[in-house]
Tab-separated table of C-alpha atoms in Angstrom:
chain	number	residue	atom	x	y	z
J	1	MET	CA	-11.083	-27.901	-14.091
J	2	THR	CA	-9.540	-27.593	-10.650
J	3	VAL	CA	-5.992	-27.405	-12.019
J	4	GLY	CA	-7.056	-24.905	-14.668
J	5	GLY	CA	-8.874	-22.864	-12.056
J	6	VAL	CA	-5.876	-22.781	-9.761
J	7	ILE	CA	-3.526	-21.770	-12.594
J	8	ALA	CA	-5.910	-19.040	-13.794
J	9	TYR	CA	-6.301	-17.796	-10.224
J	10	ARG	CA	-2.554	-17.620	-9.677
J	11	ALA	CA	-1.965	-15.960	-13.030
J	12	LEU	CA	-4.734	-13.393	-12.617
J	13	PHE	CA	-3.461	-12.570	-9.167
J	14	ASN	CA	0.043	-11.957	-10.511
J	15	TRP	CA	1.696	-14.357	-8.127
J	16	THR	CA	3.427	-17.336	-9.597
J	17	ARG	CA	5.770	-18.060	-6.716
J	18	PRO	CA	4.996	-18.527	-3.005
J	19	SER	CA	7.399	-15.683	-2.147
J	20	ILE	CA	5.092	-13.226	-3.902
J	21	PHE	CA	2.103	-14.476	-1.932
J	22	ILE	CA	3.951	-14.418	1.388
J	23	GLY	CA	5.548	-11.005	0.850
J	24	THR	CA	2.498	-9.246	-0.505
J	25	LEU	CA	-0.431	-10.886	1.213
J	26	LEU	CA	0.927	-12.147	4.525
J	27	VAL	CA	3.872	-9.966	5.588
J	28	GLY	CA	2.404	-6.670	4.333
J	29	PRO	CA	-0.932	-6.867	6.205
J	30	LEU	CA	0.775	-8.167	9.348
J	31	PHE	CA	3.072	-5.153	9.504
J	32	GLN	CA	0.134	-2.876	8.731
J	33	LEU	CA	-1.556	-4.253	11.835
J	34	LEU	CA	1.599	-3.867	13.936
J	35	PHE	CA	2.003	-0.275	12.718
J	36	PHE	CA	-1.468	0.731	13.897
J	37	ALA	CA	-1.280	-1.340	17.069
J	38	TYR	CA	1.930	0.411	18.160
J	39	LEU	CA	0.556	3.801	17.098
J	40	GLY	CA	-2.614	3.090	19.083
J	41	ARG	CA	-0.559	2.029	22.105
J	42	GLN	CA	1.519	5.187	21.971
J	43	LEU	CA	-1.503	7.479	21.601
J	44	GLN	CA	-3.601	5.390	24.021
J	45	VAL	CA	-6.617	5.642	21.741
J	46	ALA	CA	-7.740	2.051	22.244
J	47	ASP	CA	-6.389	-1.257	23.496
J	48	ASP	CA	-4.550	-3.936	21.512
J	49	ARG	CA	-7.740	-5.990	21.032
J	50	PHE	CA	-9.336	-3.086	19.147
J	51	TYR	CA	-6.448	-2.850	16.679
J	52	ILE	CA	-5.653	-6.546	16.331
J	53	VAL	CA	-9.200	-7.725	15.661
J	54	GLY	CA	-10.145	-4.735	13.496
J	55	ASN	CA	-6.996	-4.826	11.379
J	56	ALA	CA	-7.155	-8.615	11.015
J	57	VAL	CA	-10.585	-8.241	9.393
J	58	LEU	CA	-9.274	-5.298	7.349
J	59	SER	CA	-6.269	-7.324	6.142
J	60	ALA	CA	-8.568	-9.159	3.729
J	61	THR	CA	-9.067	-5.957	1.737
J	62	LEU	CA	-5.713	-6.210	-0.008
J	63	ALA	CA	-6.564	-9.603	-1.492
J	64	CYS	CA	-10.250	-8.906	-2.025
J	65	VAL	CA	-10.262	-5.361	-3.401
J	66	PHE	CA	-7.241	-5.841	-5.673
J	67	GLY	CA	-8.407	-9.369	-6.483
J	68	GLY	CA	-11.796	-8.143	-7.641
J	69	THR	CA	-10.139	-5.416	-9.681
J	70	LEU	CA	-7.684	-7.890	-11.203
J	71	ALA	CA	-10.493	-10.311	-12.080
J	72	VAL	CA	-11.712	-7.853	-14.691
J	73	GLY	CA	-8.711	-5.602	-15.253
J	74	ASN	CA	-6.210	-8.313	-16.100
J	75	GLU	CA	-8.542	-9.945	-18.633
J	76	ARG	CA	-8.524	-6.639	-20.445
J	77	ARG	CA	-4.800	-6.068	-19.992
J	78	TYR	CA	-3.866	-9.517	-21.302
J	79	GLY	CA	-6.293	-9.283	-24.216
J	80	THR	CA	-8.504	-12.171	-23.060
J	81	LEU	CA	-11.576	-10.145	-22.146
J	82	GLY	CA	-13.092	-10.594	-25.596
J	83	HIS	CA	-12.860	-14.375	-25.258
J	84	VAL	CA	-14.527	-14.260	-21.857
J	85	LEU	CA	-17.359	-12.105	-23.158
J	86	LEU	CA	-17.850	-14.416	-26.147
J	87	SER	CA	-18.478	-17.319	-23.795
J	88	PRO	CA	-21.983	-18.757	-24.044
J	89	ARG	CA	-22.123	-18.911	-20.239
J	90	SER	CA	-23.625	-16.125	-18.164
J	91	ARG	CA	-20.919	-13.506	-17.679
J	92	THR	CA	-22.644	-12.312	-14.522
J	93	ALA	CA	-22.275	-15.767	-12.969
J	94	LEU	CA	-18.747	-16.046	-14.315
J	95	PHE	CA	-17.529	-12.770	-12.853
J	96	LEU	CA	-19.432	-13.075	-9.575
J	97	GLY	CA	-17.932	-16.553	-9.241
J	98	ARG	CA	-14.497	-14.977	-9.559
J	99	ALA	CA	-15.103	-13.208	-6.269
J	100	LEU	CA	-15.316	-16.490	-4.358
J	101	PRO	CA	-11.623	-17.544	-4.483
J	102	TYR	CA	-10.625	-13.990	-3.591
J	103	ALA	CA	-12.955	-14.116	-0.591
J	104	GLY	CA	-11.435	-17.456	0.423
J	105	ASN	CA	-8.006	-15.940	0.046
J	106	GLY	CA	-9.048	-12.936	2.120
J	107	LEU	CA	-10.301	-15.229	4.882
J	108	LEU	CA	-6.988	-17.110	4.893
J	109	ILE	CA	-5.028	-13.853	5.146
J	110	ALA	CA	-7.295	-12.484	7.883
J	111	ALA	CA	-6.981	-15.716	9.897
J	112	PHE	CA	-3.185	-15.685	9.519
J	113	THR	CA	-2.936	-12.004	10.454
J	114	LEU	CA	-5.117	-12.497	13.525
J	115	SER	CA	-3.187	-15.568	14.700
J	116	ALA	CA	0.291	-14.128	14.079
J	117	SER	CA	-0.460	-10.733	15.611
J	118	ALA	CA	-2.204	-12.236	18.649
J	119	LEU	CA	0.900	-14.350	19.276
J	120	MET	CA	3.292	-11.429	18.728
J	121	LEU	CA	1.402	-8.905	20.837
J	122	GLY	CA	0.192	-11.340	23.460
J	123	LEU	CA	-3.556	-11.083	22.937
J	124	ARG	CA	-5.589	-13.961	24.376
J	125	ILE	CA	-8.698	-14.845	22.425
J	126	PRO	CA	-11.100	-17.349	23.975
J	127	LEU	CA	-11.475	-20.542	21.939
J	128	SER	CA	-15.239	-20.162	22.048
J	129	ALA	CA	-14.888	-16.910	20.077
J	130	LEU	CA	-13.113	-18.522	17.108
J	131	PRO	CA	-16.164	-19.748	15.133
J	132	GLY	CA	-17.774	-16.330	15.394
J	133	LEU	CA	-14.538	-14.600	14.413
J	134	MET	CA	-14.166	-16.856	11.374
J	135	LEU	CA	-17.750	-16.105	10.371
J	136	ALA	CA	-17.192	-12.355	10.715
J	137	MET	CA	-13.969	-12.505	8.710
J	138	ALA	CA	-15.603	-14.655	6.009
J	139	THR	CA	-18.557	-12.265	5.691
J	140	GLY	CA	-16.226	-9.271	5.538
J	141	SER	CA	-14.011	-10.948	2.924
J	142	LEU	CA	-16.972	-11.813	0.716
J	143	ALA	CA	-18.451	-8.317	0.941
J	144	CYS	CA	-15.041	-6.864	0.199
J	145	SER	CA	-14.585	-9.114	-2.855
J	146	PHE	CA	-17.865	-7.892	-4.332
J	147	PHE	CA	-16.776	-4.335	-3.568
J	148	GLY	CA	-13.522	-5.073	-5.452
J	149	LEU	CA	-15.500	-6.532	-8.337
J	150	THR	CA	-17.545	-3.328	-8.488
J	151	LEU	CA	-14.312	-1.356	-8.813
J	152	GLY	CA	-13.096	-3.924	-11.362
J	153	ALA	CA	-16.231	-3.322	-13.431
J	154	LEU	CA	-15.178	0.311	-13.715
J	155	GLY	CA	-12.045	-1.089	-15.366
J	156	LEU	CA	-14.178	-1.763	-18.437
J	157	ARG	CA	-14.551	1.977	-18.896
J	158	LEU	CA	-11.553	3.567	-17.210
J	159	ARG	CA	-8.003	3.548	-18.488
J	160	ASP	CA	-6.329	3.197	-15.100
J	161	VAL	CA	-8.531	1.458	-12.554
J	162	TRP	CA	-5.551	0.922	-10.227
J	163	VAL	CA	-5.765	4.523	-9.109
J	164	ILE	CA	-9.273	3.855	-7.815
J	165	SER	CA	-8.410	0.574	-6.110
J	166	ASN	CA	-5.311	2.049	-4.431
J	167	VAL	CA	-7.282	5.008	-3.122
J	168	ALA	CA	-10.185	2.715	-2.123
J	169	VAL	CA	-7.921	0.509	-0.001
J	170	ALA	CA	-6.512	3.592	1.748
J	171	LEU	CA	-10.023	4.975	2.327
J	172	LEU	CA	-11.188	1.698	3.853
J	173	MET	CA	-8.471	2.101	6.504
J	174	LEU	CA	-9.882	5.508	7.411
J	175	LEU	CA	-13.650	5.147	7.015
J	176	THR	CA	-14.357	1.688	8.411
J	177	GLY	CA	-13.518	2.696	11.968
J	178	VAL	CA	-10.920	-0.041	12.177
J	179	ASN	CA	-8.131	2.285	13.260
J	180	VAL	CA	-9.959	5.304	14.655
J	181	PRO	CA	-12.907	4.660	16.984
J	182	LYS	CA	-16.140	5.925	15.426
J	183	ALA	CA	-16.500	8.451	18.237
J	184	GLY	CA	-13.321	10.116	16.993
J	185	LEU	CA	-14.470	10.435	13.379
J	186	PRO	CA	-16.774	13.112	11.945
J	187	GLY	CA	-20.398	12.049	11.414
J	188	TRP	CA	-20.190	12.119	7.619
J	189	MET	CA	-17.210	9.748	7.633
J	190	VAL	CA	-19.061	7.329	9.897
J	191	ALA	CA	-22.115	7.572	7.601
J	192	ILE	CA	-20.023	6.674	4.527
J	193	GLY	CA	-18.278	3.917	6.457
J	194	ASN	CA	-21.631	2.346	7.268
J	195	TYR	CA	-22.093	1.586	3.568
J	196	LEU	CA	-18.612	0.170	3.044
J	197	PRO	CA	-17.515	-3.422	3.509
J	198	ILE	CA	-15.487	-4.373	6.635
J	199	THR	CA	-17.106	-1.754	8.931
J	200	HIS	CA	-19.788	-4.082	10.320
J	201	ALA	CA	-17.667	-7.239	10.038
J	202	ALA	CA	-14.963	-5.610	12.167
J	203	GLU	CA	-17.566	-4.551	14.731
J	204	ALA	CA	-19.010	-8.074	14.830
J	205	ALA	CA	-15.520	-9.573	15.184
J	206	ARG	CA	-14.757	-7.233	18.092
J	207	ARG	CA	-17.945	-8.316	19.836
J	208	PHE	CA	-17.064	-11.988	19.377
J	209	ALA	CA	-13.510	-11.369	20.609
J	210	ALA	CA	-14.913	-9.605	23.674
J	211	GLY	CA	-16.854	-12.757	24.530
J	212	SER	CA	-20.296	-11.731	23.278
J	213	ASP	CA	-22.678	-14.408	22.072
J	214	PHE	CA	-23.905	-14.841	18.501
J	215	ALA	CA	-27.129	-12.922	19.081
J	216	THR	CA	-25.177	-9.793	20.075
J	217	ALA	CA	-23.035	-9.823	16.935
J	218	ALA	CA	-25.734	-11.062	14.531
J	219	PRO	CA	-27.153	-7.617	13.588
J	220	GLU	CA	-23.697	-6.411	12.515
J	221	LEU	CA	-23.111	-9.620	10.559
J	222	ALA	CA	-26.463	-9.216	8.822
J	223	ARG	CA	-25.617	-5.616	7.868
J	224	GLU	CA	-22.267	-6.731	6.446
J	225	ALA	CA	-23.941	-9.502	4.441
J	226	LEU	CA	-26.510	-7.036	3.126
J	227	ILE	CA	-23.796	-4.616	2.051
J	228	GLY	CA	-21.962	-7.471	0.318
J	229	LEU	CA	-25.154	-8.394	-1.513
J	230	GLY	CA	-25.639	-4.783	-2.530
J	231	TYR	CA	-22.156	-4.599	-4.039
J	232	ALA	CA	-22.688	-7.944	-5.817
J	233	VAL	CA	-25.838	-6.579	-7.472
J	234	LEU	CA	-24.077	-3.315	-8.312
J	235	ALA	CA	-21.078	-5.162	-9.800
J	236	ALA	CA	-23.351	-7.388	-11.900
J	237	ALA	CA	-25.317	-4.390	-13.161
J	238	LEU	CA	-22.199	-2.374	-14.011
J	239	LEU	CA	-20.577	-5.328	-15.774
J	240	LYS	CA	-23.718	-5.846	-17.840
J	241	ILE	CA	-24.112	-2.172	-18.729
J	242	PHE	CA	-20.431	-1.682	-19.588
J	243	GLU	CA	-20.339	-4.902	-21.614
J	244	LEU	CA	-23.307	-3.790	-23.711
J	245	GLU	CA	-21.842	-0.327	-24.111
J	246	SER	CA	-18.419	-1.718	-25.089
J	247	ARG	CA	-20.023	-3.963	-27.712
J	248	ARG	CA	-22.120	-1.101	-29.065
J	249	THR	CA	-19.188	1.291	-29.407
J	250	ALA	CA	-16.605	-1.428	-30.260
J	251	SER	CA	-14.404	-0.110	-27.443
J	252	LEU	CA	-13.835	-3.332	-25.520
J	253	GLU	CA	-10.061	-3.471	-25.865
J	254	THR	CA	-9.533	0.280	-26.126
J	255	LEU	CA	-7.360	1.450	-23.299
G	1	MET	CA	23.770	13.395	-17.338
G	2	LEU	CA	22.470	12.708	-13.821
G	3	LEU	CA	20.569	15.980	-13.795
G	4	LEU	CA	19.039	15.499	-17.236
G	5	GLY	CA	18.155	11.897	-16.452
G	6	THR	CA	16.509	12.913	-13.194
G	7	LEU	CA	14.519	15.663	-14.916
G	8	LEU	CA	13.376	13.274	-17.647
G	9	HIS	CA	12.155	10.688	-15.152
G	10	VAL	CA	10.470	13.284	-12.911
G	11	LYS	CA	8.499	14.434	-15.963
G	12	GLN	CA	7.710	10.871	-16.985
G	13	ILE	CA	6.528	9.805	-13.515
G	14	SER	CA	4.528	13.019	-13.091
G	15	ARG	CA	2.476	12.142	-16.169
G	16	SER	CA	1.319	8.851	-14.639
G	17	PRO	CA	-2.050	9.222	-12.850
G	18	LEU	CA	-1.228	6.163	-10.741
G	19	GLU	CA	2.077	7.590	-9.517
G	20	VAL	CA	0.537	10.986	-8.790
G	21	ALA	CA	-2.462	9.424	-7.020
G	22	ILE	CA	-0.209	7.288	-4.880
G	23	ALA	CA	2.082	10.239	-4.228
G	24	MET	CA	-0.679	12.670	-3.281
G	25	VAL	CA	-4.078	11.144	-2.523
G	26	VAL	CA	-3.001	8.121	-0.488
G	27	PRO	CA	-0.701	10.153	1.850
G	28	ILE	CA	-3.527	12.666	2.344
G	29	VAL	CA	-5.853	9.824	3.402
G	30	GLN	CA	-3.156	8.528	5.732
G	31	ALA	CA	-2.540	11.997	7.113
G	32	THR	CA	-6.294	12.370	7.760
G	33	LEU	CA	-6.226	9.057	9.600
G	34	ALA	CA	-3.227	10.219	11.624
G	35	VAL	CA	-4.908	13.527	12.493
G	36	TYR	CA	-8.036	11.800	13.837
G	37	LEU	CA	-5.891	9.305	15.734
G	38	PHE	CA	-3.816	12.079	17.301
G	39	ARG	CA	-6.998	14.008	18.153
G	40	SER	CA	-8.586	10.919	19.689
G	41	GLY	CA	-5.455	10.459	21.761
G	42	GLY	CA	-5.632	14.073	22.963
G	43	GLU	CA	-2.477	15.073	21.073
G	44	GLN	CA	-3.881	18.032	19.103
G	45	HIS	CA	-0.625	19.940	19.563
G	46	ARG	CA	1.201	17.287	17.515
G	47	LEU	CA	-0.923	17.511	14.363
G	48	ILE	CA	1.918	19.045	12.373
G	49	GLU	CA	3.978	15.942	13.214
G	50	ALA	CA	1.153	13.823	11.793
G	51	ALA	CA	1.198	15.826	8.545
G	52	VAL	CA	4.990	15.671	8.212
G	53	GLY	CA	5.119	11.968	9.157
G	54	ALA	CA	2.387	11.012	6.674
G	55	GLY	CA	4.141	13.022	3.966
G	56	LEU	CA	7.423	11.234	4.627
G	57	MET	CA	5.604	7.903	4.500
G	58	GLY	CA	4.486	8.907	1.016
G	59	VAL	CA	8.070	9.704	0.003
G	60	TRP	CA	9.165	6.237	1.099
G	61	SER	CA	6.267	4.550	-0.759
G	62	SER	CA	7.180	6.449	-3.893
G	63	VAL	CA	10.862	5.463	-3.666
G	64	LEU	CA	10.075	1.864	-2.753
G	65	PHE	CA	7.562	1.198	-5.516
G	66	GLY	CA	9.424	3.435	-7.947
G	67	SER	CA	12.731	1.628	-7.411
G	68	GLY	CA	11.060	-1.752	-7.707
G	69	GLY	CA	9.213	-0.623	-10.800
G	70	ALA	CA	12.283	1.093	-12.292
G	71	ILE	CA	13.940	-2.178	-13.287
G	72	GLN	CA	10.684	-4.023	-13.943
G	73	ASN	CA	9.451	-1.248	-16.242
G	74	GLN	CA	12.689	-1.259	-18.235
G	75	ARG	CA	12.391	-5.036	-18.466
G	76	TRP	CA	8.787	-4.836	-19.720
G	77	GLN	CA	9.671	-2.072	-22.172
G	78	GLY	CA	12.591	-4.145	-23.475
G	79	THR	CA	15.065	-1.368	-22.671
G	80	LEU	CA	16.925	-3.035	-19.799
G	81	GLU	CA	19.394	-4.721	-22.166
G	82	MET	CA	20.174	-1.406	-23.877
G	83	ILE	CA	20.794	0.247	-20.534
G	84	MET	CA	23.162	-2.523	-19.534
G	85	LEU	CA	24.927	-2.423	-22.937
G	86	ALA	CA	25.444	1.355	-22.825
G	87	PRO	CA	29.077	2.481	-22.377
G	88	ARG	CA	28.061	4.335	-19.192
G	89	ARG	CA	27.889	2.513	-15.904
G	90	PRO	CA	24.340	1.154	-15.267
G	91	MET	CA	24.352	3.017	-11.958
G	92	LEU	CA	24.453	6.355	-13.794
G	93	VAL	CA	21.296	5.409	-15.680
G	94	ILE	CA	19.384	3.874	-12.764
G	95	LEU	CA	20.289	6.490	-10.114
G	96	PRO	CA	18.324	9.281	-11.890
G	97	ILE	CA	15.259	7.007	-11.828
G	98	THR	CA	15.489	6.350	-8.097
G	99	VAL	CA	16.249	10.011	-7.284
G	100	ALA	CA	13.281	10.995	-9.474
G	101	THR	CA	11.024	8.707	-7.418
G	102	GLY	CA	12.226	10.538	-4.291
G	103	LEU	CA	11.554	13.922	-5.875
G	104	THR	CA	8.052	12.951	-7.006
G	105	GLY	CA	7.563	11.453	-3.555
G	106	ALA	CA	8.104	14.972	-2.224
G	107	TYR	CA	4.683	15.766	-3.697
G	108	SER	CA	3.374	13.771	-0.722
G	109	LEU	CA	5.059	16.034	1.782
G	110	LEU	CA	3.785	19.144	0.019
G	111	ALA	CA	0.301	17.626	-0.288
G	112	THR	CA	-0.015	16.633	3.377
G	113	LEU	CA	1.286	19.999	4.613
G	114	THR	CA	-1.030	21.950	2.288
G	115	TRP	CA	-3.959	19.694	3.203
G	116	GLY	CA	-3.222	20.131	6.923
G	117	ARG	CA	-3.069	23.896	6.627
G	118	LEU	CA	-6.164	24.323	4.449
G	119	LEU	CA	-8.529	21.707	5.862
G	120	TYR	CA	-7.531	21.377	9.472
G	121	GLY	CA	-5.947	24.772	10.059
G	122	ILE	CA	-2.700	23.236	11.237
G	123	ARG	CA	-0.250	26.057	11.785
G	124	LEU	CA	2.993	25.361	9.957
G	125	ASP	CA	5.163	26.687	12.776
G	126	PHE	CA	8.445	24.911	12.214
G	127	ALA	CA	10.991	25.287	14.969
G	128	HIS	CA	13.758	25.549	12.344
G	129	PRO	CA	12.167	26.474	8.972
G	130	ALA	CA	15.448	26.670	7.022
G	131	ALA	CA	16.666	23.396	8.505
G	132	PHE	CA	13.319	21.806	7.615
G	133	VAL	CA	13.833	22.669	3.936
G	134	VAL	CA	17.402	21.342	4.029
G	135	ALA	CA	16.261	18.190	5.863
G	136	ALA	CA	13.496	17.603	3.308
G	137	VAL	CA	15.907	17.970	0.370
G	138	VAL	CA	18.506	15.720	2.014
G	139	CYS	CA	15.808	13.201	2.888
G	140	VAL	CA	14.553	13.032	-0.696
G	141	LEU	CA	18.080	12.641	-2.109
G	142	ALA	CA	18.984	10.123	0.595
G	143	LEU	CA	15.981	7.976	-0.150
G	144	GLY	CA	16.839	8.166	-3.844
G	145	MET	CA	20.314	6.786	-3.074
G	146	PHE	CA	18.814	4.106	-0.850
G	147	GLY	CA	16.499	3.311	-3.756
G	148	LEU	CA	19.533	2.565	-5.934
G	149	LEU	CA	20.612	-0.133	-3.496
G	150	LEU	CA	17.105	-1.602	-3.588
G	151	ALA	CA	16.911	-1.364	-7.379
G	152	SER	CA	20.151	-3.298	-7.775
G	153	THR	CA	18.676	-6.264	-5.932
G	154	PHE	CA	15.606	-6.087	-8.166
G	155	VAL	CA	17.719	-6.746	-11.284
G	156	LEU	CA	17.946	-10.346	-10.147
G	157	MET	CA	14.324	-10.676	-9.104
G	158	ARG	CA	11.607	-11.544	-11.555
G	159	ASN	CA	8.921	-10.224	-9.242
G	160	ALA	CA	10.290	-7.424	-7.147
G	161	ASN	CA	6.725	-6.745	-5.987
G	162	ALA	CA	7.092	-9.395	-3.279
G	163	LEU	CA	9.843	-7.405	-1.610
G	164	THR	CA	8.410	-3.955	-2.251
G	165	ASN	CA	4.943	-4.832	-0.968
G	166	ALA	CA	6.454	-6.374	2.158
G	167	LEU	CA	8.797	-3.460	2.903
G	168	GLU	CA	6.400	-0.519	3.019
G	169	TYR	CA	4.975	-0.792	6.547
G	170	PRO	CA	8.106	-2.232	8.237
G	171	ILE	CA	10.170	0.795	7.197
G	172	TRP	CA	7.377	3.207	8.206
G	173	LEU	CA	7.250	1.475	11.568
G	174	VAL	CA	10.931	0.947	12.332
G	175	SER	CA	12.009	4.395	11.077
G	176	GLY	CA	9.663	6.177	13.480
G	177	MET	CA	7.901	8.149	10.759
G	178	LEU	CA	4.685	8.272	12.790
G	179	VAL	CA	5.227	5.824	15.649
G	180	PRO	CA	8.090	6.840	17.988
G	181	ILE	CA	10.771	4.145	17.915
G	182	THR	CA	10.887	4.245	21.717
G	183	VAL	CA	7.610	2.287	21.886
G	184	LEU	CA	8.947	-0.493	19.644
G	185	PRO	CA	10.715	-3.616	20.900
G	186	ALA	CA	14.392	-3.027	21.704
G	187	TRP	CA	15.637	-5.382	18.982
G	188	THR	CA	14.371	-3.008	16.299
G	189	GLY	CA	16.834	-0.332	17.523
G	190	PRO	CA	19.933	-1.548	15.610
G	191	ILE	CA	17.871	-1.991	12.423
G	192	ALA	CA	16.509	1.531	12.752
G	193	ALA	CA	19.985	2.931	13.370
G	194	VAL	CA	21.351	1.853	9.975
G	195	LEU	CA	18.375	3.031	7.927
G	196	PRO	CA	18.622	6.456	6.274
G	197	THR	CA	14.851	6.746	6.648
G	198	THR	CA	15.201	6.781	10.466
G	199	TRP	CA	17.614	9.703	10.435
G	200	GLY	CA	15.680	11.515	7.729
G	201	ALA	CA	12.472	11.199	9.750
G	202	ARG	CA	14.307	12.294	12.871
G	203	ALA	CA	15.797	15.331	11.118
G	204	LEU	CA	12.384	16.410	9.838
G	205	ARG	CA	10.796	15.890	13.253
G	206	GLU	CA	13.541	17.877	14.993
G	207	ALA	CA	13.240	20.663	12.422
G	208	THR	CA	9.496	20.706	13.095
G	209	THR	CA	9.379	20.481	16.870
G	210	GLY	CA	12.877	21.540	17.864
G	211	GLY	CA	16.093	19.674	18.506
G	212	PRO	CA	19.567	19.158	17.084
G	213	VAL	CA	18.668	18.843	13.384
G	214	TRP	CA	22.109	18.980	11.789
G	215	PRO	CA	23.650	15.821	13.313
G	216	SER	CA	20.622	13.831	12.099
G	217	ILE	CA	20.942	15.350	8.617
G	218	GLY	CA	24.661	14.507	8.602
G	219	ILE	CA	24.102	10.890	9.648
G	220	CYS	CA	21.292	10.530	7.111
G	221	LEU	CA	23.570	11.834	4.368
G	222	ALA	CA	26.488	9.612	5.446
G	223	ILE	CA	24.363	6.447	5.459
G	224	SER	CA	22.894	7.392	2.095
G	225	LEU	CA	26.324	7.881	0.564
G	226	GLY	CA	27.173	4.421	1.899
G	227	CYS	CA	24.036	3.123	0.155
G	228	LEU	CA	25.116	4.876	-3.044
G	229	ILE	CA	28.545	3.219	-2.977
G	230	LEU	CA	27.082	-0.177	-2.062
G	231	GLY	CA	24.366	0.248	-4.681
G	232	GLY	CA	26.996	1.058	-7.324
G	233	PHE	CA	28.981	-2.090	-6.523
G	234	ALA	CA	25.830	-4.188	-6.251
G	235	MET	CA	24.542	-2.905	-9.594
G	236	THR	CA	27.825	-3.837	-11.328
G	237	TYR	CA	27.850	-7.261	-9.637
G	238	VAL	CA	24.261	-8.190	-10.459
G	239	GLU	CA	24.643	-6.869	-14.003
G	240	ARG	CA	27.659	-9.146	-14.611
G	241	ARG	CA	25.889	-12.066	-12.978
G	242	ALA	CA	22.752	-11.560	-15.059
G	243	ARG	CA	24.856	-11.258	-18.237
G	244	ALA	CA	26.852	-14.419	-17.433
G	245	ALA	CA	23.695	-16.398	-16.760
G	246	ALA	CA	21.881	-14.759	-19.685
G	247	THR	CA	18.944	-13.972	-17.411
G	248	LEU	CA	18.756	-10.206	-17.654
G	249	ALA	CA	15.377	-10.202	-19.378
G	250	LEU	CA	14.145	-13.214	-17.442
G	251	ALA	CA	15.706	-12.841	-14.022
């Protein structure tokens, strides 16, 4: 089961060699962070801590949003979706379970990005902040995976779900307040951002990195967890509705 | 043949919602981000630079992913062997694809400038309007030629995505498309100096804000021609190597 799970995970994620994983999921997000950190330095919008911590949490989106989309989209693309839906097991549990390895992957990427960028840019993070930071990154990754799964569910109806996931990843950079302080964004963008994953996890992570205790960051963590739960319910509902609709109209494999 | 090939691929790419979304929507989101960052930093007078920089970032993304996908798509369609067996040099078939990705990438530049004008009222006051047009055309062609060099390396790679996904932000960063290269560590200077993207970005910035545009355009063009020659040789070399090892479809 473990070996099969690992192989399926690697295959569904389209990476069969370590070079793909390193290039796409480690190097890419690290340079994304460096790009915004240097831009922030030049414009003097915020300090390095703001960009490093925020973008480290955001770095999980690549694995989680695309992972969630791939979890559904690639089953359809490779013609295996019918087999999955014929399974006697609960498809809701099956698909929601798919989000877990992506969340774990997102946490790994976020931890790597934070460590590497802190070393490169010379940011000192107190050791006491690490458990809180890990918790914030884990919560953000999980919420983001369910968000990705929600987008993936749309893949049961749409011909090209990659357009949505590509645009969604770009929008997360703008709306979550990771790169532009909320004070610099219009109110409606902040309002939308409040209902997106990463926004509250990044805020919680920044509080931990600044030396705040758990109680100070807990409300933000709770909001992030609630948003993750909301997307999990939404993903499950959409998957159920689209599955029933696809069966009714015999359009499961129609692209 | 080059012209017809380029036209064919421009039409083909333009019919892909994914390519058009990446070429237009994503740069607009990035340009919005840049505008709010510049505003937050009290640099309202530089908003046109944000729009131009974000547009150029879109051109690079289009060339990068297009060049990577050019070979991979032919491989998936089963047409790579036919291209390599054709009596024409492979370079003459692949170059139109990479130039087409540059041309469709220009949608980004048009999109970010239009978006900036309409939504944020950014005045498109270019210091050298004619030079800006020339710089944009040269930049698109230059990136297309650079794309050929990239594409040739992708013939040998089964998953070019690893390289393409890793190269997007580093080139944006090192070329100074939005972040001035003066704020980067000194060791990035020599890397930036040999990239056509650096000189293309510089030419566009100088045409926008003022400065000696033509030397930058000239250097950009010279480096790109070097990439074209290198790409031609590299394409022939990797084609022969893939044929000898019988790995063209598998590489």
